[in-house]
Each structure stands twice: as C-alpha cells, then as structure tokens.
Amino acid sequence: MKALALEKTGGHLKVMDVPVPEPEADQVLVKIHSVGLNPVDYKLANNPLPEWEFPHISGLDVAGVVEKTGANVTDWHPGDKVYYHGSLAHQGGFAEYSIARQDVLAPLPEGLSFNEAAALPTPAFTAYQSLNRKVPSRKGQTILIQAGAGGVGGFAIQLAHLKGLDIITTCSPENTAHVKKLGANKVIDYNTENVVKEVHKYTDGRGVDIVMDMVGGQAVSDAMDMLAFNGHLVSVVDLPDMSQYAPKSLALSIHEVALGFVYRSDDERQIADLGHIAKEVGELAANKQLDPMLEDVVTLEAVPEALSKINEGHVRGNIVCQIVD
C-alpha cells in the first residue's frame, strides 16, 4: 500500500510502498478515506518516540471503512463506516490502510463526510475530555480559552457554548468573526492587548472559573493570575511553575490533558473511553451541535508542507488529508 512514512530517525516524511498490515484477534483493518493533520504529527516527525518501528507512519485521526476484522471482533463488520483516534506509538493513518483496536472505533457520524469526521478526533476529543471528563462546570461560569481559532480552541468554544458558559477567548483580529460565530462572548487580541488586564476588566476583577490553555509558556503562567478562587486550569501543552504559588491562596485545581498518550498508559478502561468519547462527539456533530471546522483538504504528497504550516501556529480550524477520492 501507499503510505507517507518516516524512513528513520532524522529522516524526512516521504511517500513509499509498505506492506498492508494484518489485524490481530481484537483488531480491525480499516481502509482509510481521510486522515486529520495535527501539530503533534510535525513534532514527532522531528523527534520520534523511542518505541517507533521504521519506516513509521504517523496520522492519528482516521475515517474510513472496515476492510477486515480479527477473530475476536464481533461489533464491527467489513463495510462499516468508522472513525477513531489512533495511537502515537503505533503505525498510523497516513496510508491506504491502518490497524485499530475494536474498542476505540465509533460509527461515522450521520451526515458527515469522511473528511469532516477525520477533522474531529484529536482536537475535538481533547476539548471534550477537558470539559466533559476533567472539569466540573455549570451554566453562567466564565471560561478563558486560549487560542480559540485553532482546532482544540474552536471545539472548546463550541462545547463551552453548549454548556452555557460565558466565553472569553484570544485570537488574531482576522479570526474574531470566526470565534464569535462559534460562541465566544469576549475576544481579546493577544497581539495588541494585555490578556490578564482584559480578563480582569471583563470579570470586574474576579477572574475566570476556568482557563483552558493550548499555548503554554508565559500564557500558562499568566493563567495563575487570571483564575478566581476554586478555579480550574486545563493544561494541554505545559504545566505551570508552581514554585511561586502560595498554597490555599486560590485553592486551584490543575488538569493535565494528554489525549495522545493514553495508549502508552496501558489502562484498558481509559483507552476504551476513546471509543465512548468518539460516539458522544459523533452524536453532537451529527446533530449539528459541533462544527468540524474543516478548512482545507490536501493530498498525501502535500501533508509535509501542510504540517509545517500547522506548526507555525497560524492555521484556523482543521486540515485533512484525503486518501480516497
């Protein structure tokens, strides 16, 4: 089969022919129609995981059709349309076929194309896990979502809006209309405005109940200055430096989100929860409560260039690679 793979550590992604994999007893072989692109694909191509076998195929977010099932698989059959979030450590979806555990699969959301479904897993599941598994919230609370025009940020805005939260987000001016359409109430231009000051101005000095940070660095440190008492910090990139934090001063809860590393935990319940999240997110998308925010579709050969663009941090929404016309 044709695949976009990394031939060795220090090499470059290139299209090559590799064998079609065979599913084990509890696995499914999926004929891939579309696969989503994510920042982690770029990062790991330049800093591979130690357990990778070469040539290594990246690509976590797959939508396609079941081609073949292992001996113990009973819930899925050839011809079923599915989508799923794959493993960072194993062979991925930038190829014509890929292997998945049977318990992480979910039906292709009704009314969505393969391209739209492939735009969901990493960004939408990260946002969903943050706001529906990690953080307790209730209508009327205030949330700051950093980088609201990105994939995770855009889904977080939509999910927070469904929960009735008062949403503040940061983005560049050209994306203001986009994030407001998704549900943001207050938009801060991080290029020209002081985010901490604007947050306190908007909340009358109280701070926000939740900060969801997808930026890291100084942004996650600033979160400590923007949270109200008993607030929640959701960290998707970096954890804050707690050495300057006075215990009991804010009674904070800090939530680290690492969706892509759940497979490495070997926690069967948490891995299987990827399948539950896929079904729940899929239902929201099928009911038009969640927009996949598909911005661009590229060929397999164009993936490296698109990943470089994503790594620059100025891509709105999501980019998908279409394998099957």
Short mmCIF file of C-alpha atoms in Angstrom, two decimals:
data_model
loop_
_atom_site.label_atom_id
_atom_site.label_comp_id
_atom_site.label_asym_id
_atom_site.label_seq_id
_atom_site.Cartn_x
_atom_site.Cartn_y
_atom_site.Cartn_z
CA MET A 1 0.00 0.00 0.00
CA LYS A 2 0.99 3.64 -0.41
CA ALA A 3 1.94 5.45 2.78
CA LEU A 4 3.59 8.65 3.95
CA ALA A 5 6.30 7.44 6.29
CA LEU A 6 9.44 8.41 8.15
CA GLU A 7 12.20 6.07 6.99
CA LYS A 8 14.48 6.62 10.00
CA THR A 9 15.20 8.97 12.88
CA GLY A 10 16.43 12.24 11.41
CA GLY A 11 14.87 11.46 8.04
CA HIS A 12 12.05 13.15 6.15
CA LEU A 13 8.45 12.16 5.54
CA LYS A 14 8.06 10.69 2.07
CA VAL A 15 5.56 8.58 0.15
CA MET A 16 6.61 4.93 -0.15
CA ASP A 17 5.22 1.43 -0.59
CA VAL A 18 4.83 -0.65 2.57
CA PRO A 19 3.03 -3.94 3.34
CA VAL A 20 -0.66 -3.88 4.24
CA PRO A 21 -0.87 -4.74 7.97
CA GLU A 22 -2.83 -7.73 9.29
CA PRO A 23 -5.26 -7.29 12.21
CA GLU A 24 -4.74 -9.34 15.37
CA ALA A 25 -7.63 -11.04 17.20
CA ASP A 26 -9.06 -7.86 18.79
CA GLN A 27 -8.19 -5.51 15.96
CA VAL A 28 -9.76 -4.16 12.79
CA LEU A 29 -8.15 -3.31 9.45
CA VAL A 30 -9.56 -0.01 8.14
CA LYS A 31 -9.40 1.16 4.53
CA ILE A 32 -8.62 4.83 5.07
CA HIS A 33 -10.58 7.50 3.26
CA SER A 34 -9.39 10.56 5.22
CA VAL A 35 -6.95 11.39 8.00
CA GLY A 36 -6.65 14.56 10.08
CA LEU A 37 -3.44 16.57 10.48
CA ASN A 38 -2.26 17.73 13.91
CA PRO A 39 0.69 19.68 15.38
CA VAL A 40 1.92 16.52 17.13
CA ASP A 41 2.47 14.86 13.71
CA TYR A 42 5.04 17.53 12.88
CA LYS A 43 6.68 17.48 16.30
CA LEU A 44 7.14 13.72 16.43
CA ALA A 45 8.43 13.52 12.87
CA ASN A 46 11.32 15.66 14.11
CA ASN A 47 11.60 13.93 17.49
CA PRO A 48 10.39 10.32 17.14
CA LEU A 49 9.23 8.23 20.08
CA PRO A 50 11.74 5.57 21.19
CA GLU A 51 9.28 2.72 20.59
CA TRP A 52 8.68 3.58 16.92
CA GLU A 53 9.47 0.95 14.31
CA PHE A 54 10.70 2.22 10.95
CA PRO A 55 9.51 3.03 8.45
CA HIS A 56 6.98 4.75 10.71
CA ILE A 57 3.59 6.02 9.56
CA SER A 58 2.08 8.92 11.55
CA GLY A 59 -1.51 10.19 11.47
CA LEU A 60 -3.86 9.81 14.43
CA ASP A 61 -7.29 10.82 13.21
CA VAL A 62 -8.76 8.29 10.81
CA ALA A 63 -12.08 7.96 8.98
CA GLY A 64 -12.68 5.03 6.68
CA VAL A 65 -14.35 1.68 6.08
CA VAL A 66 -13.76 -1.62 7.88
CA GLU A 67 -11.89 -3.90 5.48
CA LYS A 68 -11.17 -6.92 7.67
CA THR A 69 -11.71 -7.96 11.31
CA GLY A 70 -9.75 -10.09 13.76
CA ALA A 71 -11.06 -13.38 15.14
CA ASN A 72 -12.48 -11.88 18.36
CA VAL A 73 -14.19 -8.87 16.79
CA THR A 74 -18.00 -9.09 16.91
CA ASP A 75 -19.21 -5.46 16.90
CA TRP A 76 -17.72 -4.46 13.55
CA HIS A 77 -18.01 -5.95 10.07
CA PRO A 78 -16.46 -5.29 6.65
CA GLY A 79 -18.20 -2.34 5.05
CA ASP A 80 -18.89 -0.46 8.31
CA LYS A 81 -18.05 3.24 8.11
CA VAL A 82 -15.99 4.25 11.15
CA TYR A 83 -13.74 6.91 12.61
CA TYR A 84 -11.30 6.88 15.53
CA HIS A 85 -8.34 8.39 17.36
CA GLY A 86 -5.23 6.25 16.95
CA SER A 87 -2.06 5.65 18.93
CA LEU A 88 1.03 7.86 18.88
CA ALA A 89 3.23 4.85 19.47
CA HIS A 90 1.95 2.58 16.69
CA GLN A 91 1.62 2.82 12.92
CA GLY A 92 -0.87 5.50 11.92
CA GLY A 93 -3.20 6.72 9.25
CA PHE A 94 -1.18 8.49 6.55
CA ALA A 95 -1.68 5.42 4.41
CA GLU A 96 -4.25 3.44 2.46
CA TYR A 97 -4.86 1.03 5.37
CA SER A 98 -4.37 1.06 9.12
CA ILE A 99 -4.98 -1.11 12.19
CA ALA A 100 -7.18 -0.05 15.12
CA ARG A 101 -8.37 -1.61 18.36
CA GLN A 102 -12.01 -2.60 18.08
CA ASP A 103 -12.99 -0.70 21.26
CA VAL A 104 -11.81 2.73 20.06
CA LEU A 105 -13.90 2.73 16.90
CA ALA A 106 -17.15 4.67 16.53
CA PRO A 107 -19.64 4.87 13.67
CA LEU A 108 -19.02 7.62 11.13
CA PRO A 109 -21.29 10.45 12.38
CA GLU A 110 -24.51 10.57 10.35
CA GLY A 111 -24.50 13.35 7.79
CA LEU A 112 -20.72 13.89 7.93
CA SER A 113 -18.28 13.14 5.14
CA PHE A 114 -15.12 11.15 5.77
CA ASN A 115 -13.16 14.42 5.55
CA GLU A 116 -15.35 16.10 8.17
CA ALA A 117 -15.15 13.12 10.52
CA ALA A 118 -11.35 12.98 10.23
CA ALA A 119 -11.21 16.61 11.41
CA LEU A 120 -12.71 15.64 14.77
CA PRO A 121 -10.65 13.19 16.86
CA THR A 122 -7.53 14.86 18.28
CA PRO A 123 -8.84 18.43 18.62
CA ALA A 124 -12.49 17.66 19.43
CA PHE A 125 -11.71 14.74 21.76
CA THR A 126 -9.13 16.87 23.62
CA ALA A 127 -11.68 19.64 24.13
CA TYR A 128 -14.39 17.14 25.06
CA GLN A 129 -12.20 15.28 27.54
CA SER A 130 -11.24 18.61 29.12
CA LEU A 131 -14.77 19.94 29.55
CA ASN A 132 -16.76 16.71 29.94
CA ARG A 133 -14.36 14.39 31.75
CA LYS A 134 -11.98 16.64 33.67
CA VAL A 135 -13.63 19.92 34.72
CA PRO A 136 -16.97 20.25 36.50
CA SER A 137 -18.80 23.29 35.18
CA ARG A 138 -22.21 24.88 35.32
CA LYS A 139 -24.15 27.43 33.33
CA GLY A 140 -23.04 31.01 33.90
CA GLN A 141 -19.44 30.27 34.85
CA THR A 142 -16.70 32.12 32.98
CA ILE A 143 -14.01 30.36 30.92
CA LEU A 144 -10.93 31.70 29.16
CA ILE A 145 -9.99 29.61 26.12
CA GLN A 146 -6.55 30.48 24.80
CA ALA A 147 -6.00 30.25 21.01
CA GLY A 148 -9.68 30.00 20.19
CA ALA A 149 -9.17 29.96 16.40
CA GLY A 150 -7.17 26.72 16.50
CA GLY A 151 -8.58 23.22 16.31
CA VAL A 152 -8.76 22.44 20.04
CA GLY A 153 -9.72 26.02 20.89
CA GLY A 154 -12.51 26.11 18.33
CA PHE A 155 -14.06 22.90 19.62
CA ALA A 156 -13.64 24.09 23.22
CA ILE A 157 -15.59 27.26 22.40
CA GLN A 158 -18.41 25.24 20.86
CA LEU A 159 -18.59 22.82 23.80
CA ALA A 160 -18.44 25.63 26.36
CA HIS A 161 -21.24 27.40 24.49
CA LEU A 162 -23.38 24.24 24.69
CA LYS A 163 -22.82 24.25 28.46
CA GLY A 164 -23.94 27.86 28.77
CA LEU A 165 -20.56 29.21 29.87
CA ASP A 166 -19.51 32.85 29.46
CA ILE A 167 -16.62 32.51 27.00
CA ILE A 168 -13.54 34.69 26.68
CA THR A 169 -11.01 33.74 24.02
CA THR A 170 -7.79 35.02 22.46
CA CYS A 171 -7.01 35.21 18.74
CA SER A 172 -5.75 37.49 15.99
CA PRO A 173 -8.12 40.16 14.61
CA GLU A 174 -8.71 38.28 11.36
CA ASN A 175 -10.26 35.41 13.35
CA THR A 176 -12.56 37.49 15.56
CA ALA A 177 -15.69 36.89 13.47
CA HIS A 178 -14.89 33.15 13.31
CA VAL A 179 -14.62 32.64 17.10
CA LYS A 180 -17.71 34.78 17.76
CA LYS A 181 -19.66 32.61 15.34
CA LEU A 182 -18.53 29.57 17.33
CA GLY A 183 -19.90 31.11 20.53
CA ALA A 184 -17.28 33.39 22.10
CA ASN A 185 -18.69 36.32 24.12
CA LYS A 186 -15.47 38.32 24.56
CA VAL A 187 -12.50 38.28 22.18
CA ILE A 188 -9.02 39.53 23.13
CA ASP A 189 -6.38 40.36 20.54
CA TYR A 190 -3.30 38.80 22.13
CA ASN A 191 -1.06 40.78 19.76
CA THR A 192 -2.06 44.24 20.99
CA GLU A 193 -3.94 43.74 24.27
CA ASN A 194 -2.82 42.61 27.72
CA VAL A 195 -4.76 39.39 28.22
CA VAL A 196 -4.52 39.43 32.03
CA LYS A 197 -5.78 43.01 32.27
CA GLU A 198 -8.59 42.42 29.78
CA VAL A 199 -9.75 39.31 31.66
CA HIS A 200 -9.88 41.16 34.96
CA LYS A 201 -11.64 44.09 33.31
CA TYR A 202 -14.29 41.79 31.82
CA THR A 203 -14.83 39.92 35.10
CA ASP A 204 -14.78 43.04 37.34
CA GLY A 205 -11.53 41.86 38.90
CA ARG A 206 -12.83 38.44 40.00
CA GLY A 207 -11.05 36.34 37.38
CA VAL A 208 -12.41 33.34 35.48
CA ASP A 209 -13.62 30.00 36.79
CA ILE A 210 -11.76 28.01 34.13
CA VAL A 211 -8.69 28.63 31.98
CA MET A 212 -8.09 26.24 29.11
CA ASP A 213 -4.58 26.77 27.76
CA MET A 214 -3.31 25.47 24.42
CA VAL A 215 -0.35 27.88 24.19
CA GLY A 216 1.97 27.07 27.08
CA GLY A 217 4.97 29.14 28.17
CA GLN A 218 4.07 32.55 29.54
CA ALA A 219 0.40 32.00 28.76
CA VAL A 220 0.06 29.14 31.23
CA SER A 221 1.96 31.14 33.86
CA ASP A 222 -0.43 34.05 33.33
CA ALA A 223 -3.33 31.69 33.97
CA MET A 224 -2.44 31.74 37.67
CA ASP A 225 -3.13 35.48 37.68
CA MET A 226 -6.49 35.15 35.94
CA LEU A 227 -8.21 32.40 37.90
CA ALA A 228 -10.85 33.04 40.54
CA PHE A 229 -10.81 31.22 43.87
CA ASN A 230 -11.55 27.49 43.43
CA GLY A 231 -10.73 27.89 39.72
CA HIS A 232 -9.66 25.20 37.27
CA LEU A 233 -6.66 25.28 34.95
CA VAL A 234 -6.72 22.88 32.00
CA SER A 235 -3.23 22.48 30.55
CA VAL A 236 -2.95 20.91 27.09
CA VAL A 237 0.68 21.93 26.49
CA ASP A 238 2.75 22.93 29.55
CA LEU A 239 2.13 22.70 33.27
CA PRO A 240 2.63 25.93 35.24
CA ASP A 241 5.58 26.58 37.55
CA MET A 242 4.02 26.07 40.98
CA SER A 243 7.07 27.29 42.92
CA GLN A 244 5.64 30.82 43.08
CA TYR A 245 2.17 29.68 44.09
CA ALA A 246 1.15 30.16 47.73
CA PRO A 247 -0.88 27.10 48.81
CA LYS A 248 -4.53 27.81 49.74
CA SER A 249 -4.36 31.28 48.16
CA LEU A 250 -6.59 30.24 45.24
CA ALA A 251 -7.44 26.59 46.00
CA LEU A 252 -6.75 25.74 42.38
CA SER A 253 -7.41 22.50 40.52
CA ILE A 254 -4.97 21.72 37.71
CA HIS A 255 -5.88 19.27 34.96
CA GLU A 256 -3.26 17.91 32.59
CA VAL A 257 -4.73 16.70 29.29
CA ALA A 258 -2.67 14.21 27.27
CA LEU A 259 -5.14 12.53 24.93
CA GLY A 260 -2.49 11.14 22.60
CA PHE A 261 -0.61 9.35 25.38
CA VAL A 262 -3.50 7.30 26.76
CA TYR A 263 -2.39 4.24 24.77
CA ARG A 264 1.01 4.34 26.48
CA SER A 265 -0.70 4.12 29.88
CA ASP A 266 -1.90 0.55 29.19
CA ASP A 267 -5.04 1.50 31.14
CA GLU A 268 -7.68 -0.53 29.32
CA ARG A 269 -10.59 1.48 30.73
CA GLN A 270 -9.12 4.81 29.65
CA ILE A 271 -8.20 3.52 26.21
CA ALA A 272 -11.73 2.19 25.72
CA ASP A 273 -13.07 5.59 26.77
CA LEU A 274 -11.70 6.93 23.48
CA GLY A 275 -14.43 4.90 21.81
CA HIS A 276 -17.09 6.34 24.14
CA ILE A 277 -15.84 9.88 23.51
CA ALA A 278 -15.89 9.21 19.76
CA LYS A 279 -19.55 8.15 19.94
CA GLU A 280 -20.52 11.14 22.11
CA VAL A 281 -18.67 13.67 19.94
CA GLY A 282 -20.05 11.98 16.83
CA GLU A 283 -23.62 12.42 18.09
CA LEU A 284 -23.01 16.14 18.69
CA ALA A 285 -21.59 16.52 15.17
CA ALA A 286 -24.46 14.52 13.65
CA ASN A 287 -26.94 16.78 15.44
CA LYS A 288 -25.18 19.88 14.04
CA GLN A 289 -24.17 20.96 17.56
CA LEU A 290 -20.48 20.68 16.68
CA ASP A 291 -18.94 22.12 13.52
CA PRO A 292 -15.88 20.11 12.31
CA MET A 293 -14.32 23.42 11.17
CA LEU A 294 -12.79 21.80 8.10
CA GLU A 295 -10.67 24.49 6.48
CA ASP A 296 -8.61 22.63 3.89
CA VAL A 297 -8.18 19.22 2.25
CA VAL A 298 -4.79 18.10 0.91
CA THR A 299 -3.29 15.09 -0.85
CA LEU A 300 -0.93 12.62 0.82
CA GLU A 301 2.01 14.17 -1.01
CA ALA A 302 1.10 17.64 0.32
CA VAL A 303 0.94 16.58 4.00
CA PRO A 304 4.54 17.59 4.93
CA GLU A 305 4.00 21.15 3.69
CA ALA A 306 0.64 21.36 5.46
CA LEU A 307 2.18 20.11 8.72
CA SER A 308 4.84 22.81 8.51
CA LYS A 309 2.08 25.38 8.12
CA ILE A 310 0.25 23.99 11.15
CA ASN A 311 3.46 24.08 13.18
CA GLU A 312 3.74 27.82 12.56
CA GLY A 313 0.59 28.17 14.66
CA HIS A 314 -1.50 30.34 12.36
CA VAL A 315 -3.90 27.78 10.87
CA ARG A 316 -7.59 28.28 11.60
CA GLY A 317 -9.70 25.20 12.15
CA ASN A 318 -8.55 21.85 10.79
CA ILE A 319 -6.74 20.38 7.77
CA VAL A 320 -7.45 16.86 6.48
CA CYS A 321 -5.65 14.58 4.04
CA GLN A 322 -7.99 12.78 1.62
CA ILE A 323 -6.71 9.33 0.69
CA VAL A 324 -9.71 8.11 -1.36
CA ASP A 325 -11.38 10.45 -3.89
#
